[in-house]
Amino acid sequence: QVQLVESGGGLVQAGGSLRLSCVASGRTFSYYNMGWFRQAPGKERDFVAATSWSGDRTYYTSSVKGRFTISIDNAKKSVYLQMNSLKPEDTAVYYCAATRSPLYSDKNSYNYWGQGTQVTVSS
């Protein structure tokens, strides 16, 4: 079992920045690929970004490329999402998740999920 806890969400004005953190506990964190997803009210949970367990490969949905950066620190059992130039359409609950699958953008391939952290971007 892997337990994931997100933090760092909040209310920010458009153009601002937030840094989300996700800390893992439980069984070994190593060798899990990590992803961030988000879910806006009334919408599906969508892929945002993912990293290989080593951090040597990262993936982003097109709408956040150039604005968001995902990173992983295995020593701290943590994954981060730096979000810059935030837009109102980035408003959602953000979830981190862990998988051993290489299907980074497929939410159904993830085995473990955090409880989510709310990000609200005002215009």
XYZ file of N, CA and C in Angstrom:
369
model
N 0.823 -1.200 0.000
C 0.000 0.000 0.000
C 0.862 1.257 0.000
N 0.401 2.249 -0.707
C 1.042 3.565 -0.721
C -0.020 4.594 -0.373
N 0.241 5.394 0.620
C -0.668 6.482 0.973
C -0.089 7.791 0.447
N -0.945 8.601 -0.137
C -0.527 9.867 -0.742
C -1.299 11.015 -0.121
N -0.601 12.076 0.228
C -1.243 13.242 0.818
C -0.763 14.491 0.077
N -1.718 15.205 -0.516
C -1.399 16.438 -1.244
C -1.531 17.647 -0.334
N -0.825 18.695 -0.690
C -0.943 19.974 -0.006
C -0.506 21.075 -0.968
N -0.776 22.310 -0.570
C -0.302 23.439 -1.347
C -1.355 24.152 -2.176
N -2.564 23.613 -2.181
C -3.627 24.284 -2.916
C -4.051 25.576 -2.231
N -4.892 26.342 -2.913
C -5.378 27.584 -2.343
C -6.021 28.467 -3.384
N -6.246 29.705 -2.993
C -6.858 30.708 -3.867
C -5.764 31.650 -4.362
N -5.719 31.852 -5.660
C -4.700 32.715 -6.248
C -5.309 33.488 -7.400
N -4.801 34.670 -7.655
C -5.284 35.462 -8.788
C -4.684 34.937 -10.093
N -5.378 35.189 -11.162
C -4.873 34.806 -12.479
C -3.485 35.406 -12.694
N -2.596 34.590 -13.240
C -1.213 35.011 -13.437
C -0.292 34.636 -12.293
N -0.873 34.206 -11.195
C -0.088 33.834 -10.033
C 0.453 32.417 -10.111
N 1.078 31.994 -9.013
C 1.729 30.686 -8.959
C 1.347 29.944 -7.685
N 1.374 28.632 -7.778
C 1.223 27.752 -6.623
C 2.147 26.561 -6.828
N 2.569 25.970 -5.714
C 3.351 24.747 -5.781
C 2.644 23.671 -4.966
N 2.209 22.637 -5.648
C 1.562 21.517 -4.984
C 2.612 20.483 -4.591
N 2.396 19.870 -3.436
C 3.264 18.797 -2.964
C 2.437 17.553 -2.706
N 3.065 16.424 -2.874
C 2.428 15.141 -2.595
C 3.465 14.273 -1.893
N 3.153 13.868 -0.674
C 4.073 13.050 0.115
C 3.513 11.640 0.230
N 4.376 10.660 0.025
C 3.966 9.266 0.082
C 4.428 8.624 1.376
N 3.658 7.662 1.825
C 4.042 6.856 2.984
C 3.577 5.434 2.724
N 4.034 4.518 3.569
C 3.662 3.137 3.384
C 4.777 2.357 2.714
N 4.406 1.492 1.797
C 5.397 0.676 1.097
C 6.319 1.545 0.270
N 7.327 0.915 -0.286
C 8.349 1.637 -1.004
C 7.761 2.572 -2.058
N 8.279 3.765 -2.078
C 7.848 4.786 -3.029
C 8.603 4.650 -4.335
N 9.779 4.052 -4.241
C 10.623 3.967 -5.429
C 9.980 3.111 -6.510
N 10.290 3.459 -7.735
C 9.832 2.727 -8.907
C 8.366 2.935 -9.236
N 7.721 3.893 -8.546
C 6.377 4.276 -8.929
C 6.455 5.519 -9.806
N 5.837 5.437 -10.966
C 5.635 6.628 -11.773
C 4.531 7.445 -11.127
N 4.686 8.756 -11.150
C 3.751 9.608 -10.435
C 3.055 10.570 -11.383
N 1.774 10.799 -11.101
C 1.013 11.698 -11.952
C 0.193 12.688 -11.151
N -0.142 13.778 -11.797
C -1.100 14.751 -11.265
C -2.303 14.796 -12.199
N -3.478 14.754 -11.608
C -4.735 14.873 -12.334
C -5.541 15.990 -11.696
N -6.553 16.458 -12.402
C -7.434 17.471 -11.828
C -8.859 17.224 -12.254
N -9.765 17.666 -11.386
C -11.183 17.485 -11.655
C -11.935 18.745 -11.283
N -12.538 19.356 -12.284
C -13.382 20.524 -12.073
C -14.810 20.056 -11.797
N -15.621 20.895 -11.152
C -17.000 20.488 -10.847
C -17.763 20.060 -12.093
N -18.380 18.896 -12.015
C -19.187 18.402 -13.117
C -18.412 17.855 -14.290
N -17.096 17.722 -14.130
C -16.274 17.241 -15.237
C -15.515 15.981 -14.846
N -14.947 15.347 -15.858
C -14.139 14.154 -15.626
C -12.811 14.540 -14.977
N -12.192 13.542 -14.346
C -10.849 13.730 -13.819
C -9.868 13.600 -14.989
N -9.098 14.650 -15.208
C -8.228 14.722 -16.386
C -6.751 14.703 -16.020
N -5.966 14.166 -16.914
C -4.521 14.126 -16.752
C -3.930 15.529 -16.858
N -2.969 15.828 -15.988
C -2.275 17.104 -16.031
C -0.798 16.901 -16.366
N -0.127 16.071 -15.567
C 1.315 15.875 -15.750
C 1.725 14.559 -15.106
N 2.845 14.014 -15.551
C 3.358 12.786 -14.960
C 4.874 12.761 -15.094
N 5.495 11.984 -14.218
C 6.939 11.793 -14.265
C 7.270 10.330 -14.061
N 8.303 9.856 -14.711
C 8.808 8.533 -14.406
C 9.370 8.546 -12.990
N 9.547 7.358 -12.420
C 10.010 7.298 -11.041
C 11.392 7.918 -10.885
N 12.196 7.870 -11.950
C 13.552 8.420 -11.895
C 13.586 9.910 -12.200
N 12.475 10.418 -12.729
C 12.431 11.829 -13.075
C 13.016 12.162 -14.429
N 13.444 11.139 -15.177
C 14.105 11.425 -16.453
C 13.128 11.608 -17.606
N 11.858 11.297 -17.347
C 10.830 11.522 -18.370
C 9.635 12.209 -17.723
N 9.192 13.260 -18.367
C 8.011 13.983 -17.896
C 7.040 14.174 -19.044
N 5.766 14.276 -18.680
C 4.691 14.390 -19.661
C 3.692 15.429 -19.161
N 3.121 16.168 -20.109
C 2.169 17.217 -19.758
C 1.011 17.220 -20.735
N -0.155 17.560 -20.243
C -1.233 17.827 -21.163
C -0.942 19.156 -21.842
N -1.448 19.327 -23.034
C -1.041 20.481 -23.850
C -1.378 21.817 -23.205
N -2.475 21.864 -22.459
C -2.919 23.146 -21.915
C -2.025 23.681 -20.805
N -1.141 22.841 -20.254
C -0.273 23.306 -19.160
C 1.200 23.333 -19.552
N 1.525 22.875 -20.744
C 2.927 22.883 -21.178
C 3.480 24.293 -21.156
N 4.670 24.426 -20.585
C 5.299 25.737 -20.499
C 4.894 26.527 -19.275
N 3.854 26.062 -18.574
C 3.404 26.766 -17.363
C 3.601 25.921 -16.110
N 3.415 24.617 -16.241
C 3.517 23.704 -15.091
C 4.789 22.869 -15.212
N 5.368 22.531 -14.067
C 6.540 21.659 -14.038
C 6.365 20.608 -12.951
N 6.508 19.348 -13.318
C 6.432 18.256 -12.358
C 7.849 17.814 -12.011
N 8.046 17.478 -10.746
C 9.347 16.985 -10.317
C 9.160 15.951 -9.218
N 10.164 15.114 -9.018
C 10.076 14.045 -8.035
C 11.354 14.016 -7.212
N 11.189 13.720 -5.930
C 12.321 13.584 -5.017
C 12.125 12.276 -4.261
N 12.779 11.227 -4.724
C 12.579 9.917 -4.115
C 13.093 9.856 -2.682
N 14.122 10.606 -2.387
C 14.648 10.620 -1.019
C 13.615 11.152 -0.040
N 12.817 12.095 -0.506
C 11.772 12.674 0.343
C 10.409 12.039 0.086
N 10.375 11.044 -0.794
C 9.115 10.379 -1.143
C 8.062 11.408 -1.553
N 8.469 12.346 -2.362
C 7.583 13.448 -2.711
C 7.597 13.736 -4.201
N 6.460 14.228 -4.669
C 6.348 14.719 -6.033
C 5.707 16.103 -5.957
N 6.130 16.969 -6.861
C 5.708 18.359 -6.811
C 5.116 18.780 -8.152
N 4.257 19.777 -8.097
C 3.742 20.385 -9.315
C 3.838 21.901 -9.149
N 4.796 22.498 -9.825
C 4.938 23.947 -9.829
C 4.035 24.505 -10.915
N 3.126 25.369 -10.518
C 2.148 25.911 -11.457
C 2.328 27.418 -11.552
N 2.700 27.888 -12.715
C 2.911 29.314 -12.965
C 1.882 29.817 -13.976
N 1.754 31.118 -14.048
C 0.833 31.751 -15.005
C -0.544 31.101 -14.951
N -1.054 30.961 -13.754
C -2.326 30.263 -13.573
C -3.483 31.014 -14.222
N -4.434 30.244 -14.713
C -5.612 30.779 -15.384
C -6.859 30.305 -14.663
N -7.969 31.033 -14.791
C -9.211 30.585 -14.151
C -9.597 29.163 -14.553
N -9.294 28.757 -15.762
C -9.651 27.403 -16.207
C -8.788 26.322 -15.555
N -7.770 26.712 -14.785
C -6.994 25.736 -14.019
C -7.675 25.385 -12.694
N -8.756 26.071 -12.383
C -9.486 25.811 -11.140
C -10.016 24.385 -11.118
N -9.659 23.646 -10.066
C -10.073 22.244 -9.951
C -9.525 21.682 -8.644
N -9.961 20.481 -8.311
C -9.297 19.700 -7.269
C -8.172 18.928 -7.942
N -6.980 19.040 -7.392
C -5.804 18.380 -7.962
C -5.456 17.156 -7.124
N -5.229 16.050 -7.828
C -4.916 14.779 -7.189
C -3.557 14.286 -7.653
N -2.770 13.724 -6.736
C -1.599 12.995 -7.184
C -1.913 11.505 -7.123
N -1.195 10.754 -7.921
C -1.466 9.329 -8.031
C -0.180 8.590 -8.396
N -0.177 7.295 -8.077
C 1.016 6.478 -8.299
C 0.670 5.249 -9.126
N 1.581 4.884 -10.012
C 1.376 3.720 -10.852
C 2.705 3.086 -11.212
N 2.672 1.783 -11.473
C 3.851 1.131 -12.017
C 3.723 0.979 -13.529
N 2.591 1.440 -14.052
C 2.336 1.327 -15.479
C 3.028 2.460 -16.237
N 3.420 2.204 -17.484
C 3.963 3.277 -18.329
C 2.889 4.118 -19.000
N 1.604 3.795 -18.712
C 0.495 4.536 -19.329
C 0.217 5.779 -18.486
N 1.087 6.746 -18.611
C 1.097 7.871 -17.694
C -0.183 8.695 -17.697
N -0.805 8.858 -18.846
C -1.955 9.755 -18.930
C -3.285 9.060 -18.681
N -3.266 7.759 -18.480
C -4.496 6.990 -18.290
C -4.797 6.861 -16.806
N -5.833 7.533 -16.353
C -6.125 7.517 -14.910
C -6.458 6.103 -14.436
N -6.947 5.260 -15.309
C -7.308 3.897 -14.926
C -6.084 3.026 -14.658
N -4.897 3.483 -15.039
C -3.692 2.715 -14.794
C -3.073 3.008 -13.433
N -3.611 3.985 -12.720
C -3.058 4.384 -11.426
C -3.704 3.594 -10.300
N -2.845 3.126 -9.388
C -3.320 2.258 -8.306
C -3.634 3.016 -7.021
N -2.924 4.109 -6.786
C -3.062 4.829 -5.524
C -3.320 6.302 -5.802
N -4.212 6.869 -4.980
C -4.627 8.260 -5.144
C -4.607 8.981 -3.808
N -4.299 10.279 -3.871
C -4.454 11.116 -2.700
C -5.881 11.611 -2.596
N -6.131 12.428 -1.572
C -7.488 12.907 -1.305
C -7.805 14.176 -2.085
N -6.779 14.798 -2.651
C -6.979 15.988 -3.467
C -6.759 17.284 -2.704
N -6.397 18.314 -3.441
C -6.238 19.646 -2.878
C -6.856 20.649 -3.847
N -7.631 21.586 -3.301
C -8.383 22.531 -4.132
C -7.489 23.672 -4.601
N -7.547 23.938 -5.887
C -6.885 25.105 -6.478
C -7.961 25.975 -7.109
N -8.016 27.223 -6.692
C -8.990 28.166 -7.235
C -8.253 29.382 -7.767
N -8.486 29.690 -9.037
C -7.830 30.826 -9.687
C -8.894 31.856 -10.023
N -8.776 33.026 -9.434
C -9.757 34.083 -9.678
C -9.308 34.970 -10.840
N -10.295 35.512 -11.549
C -9.979 36.351 -12.712
C -9.858 37.809 -12.324
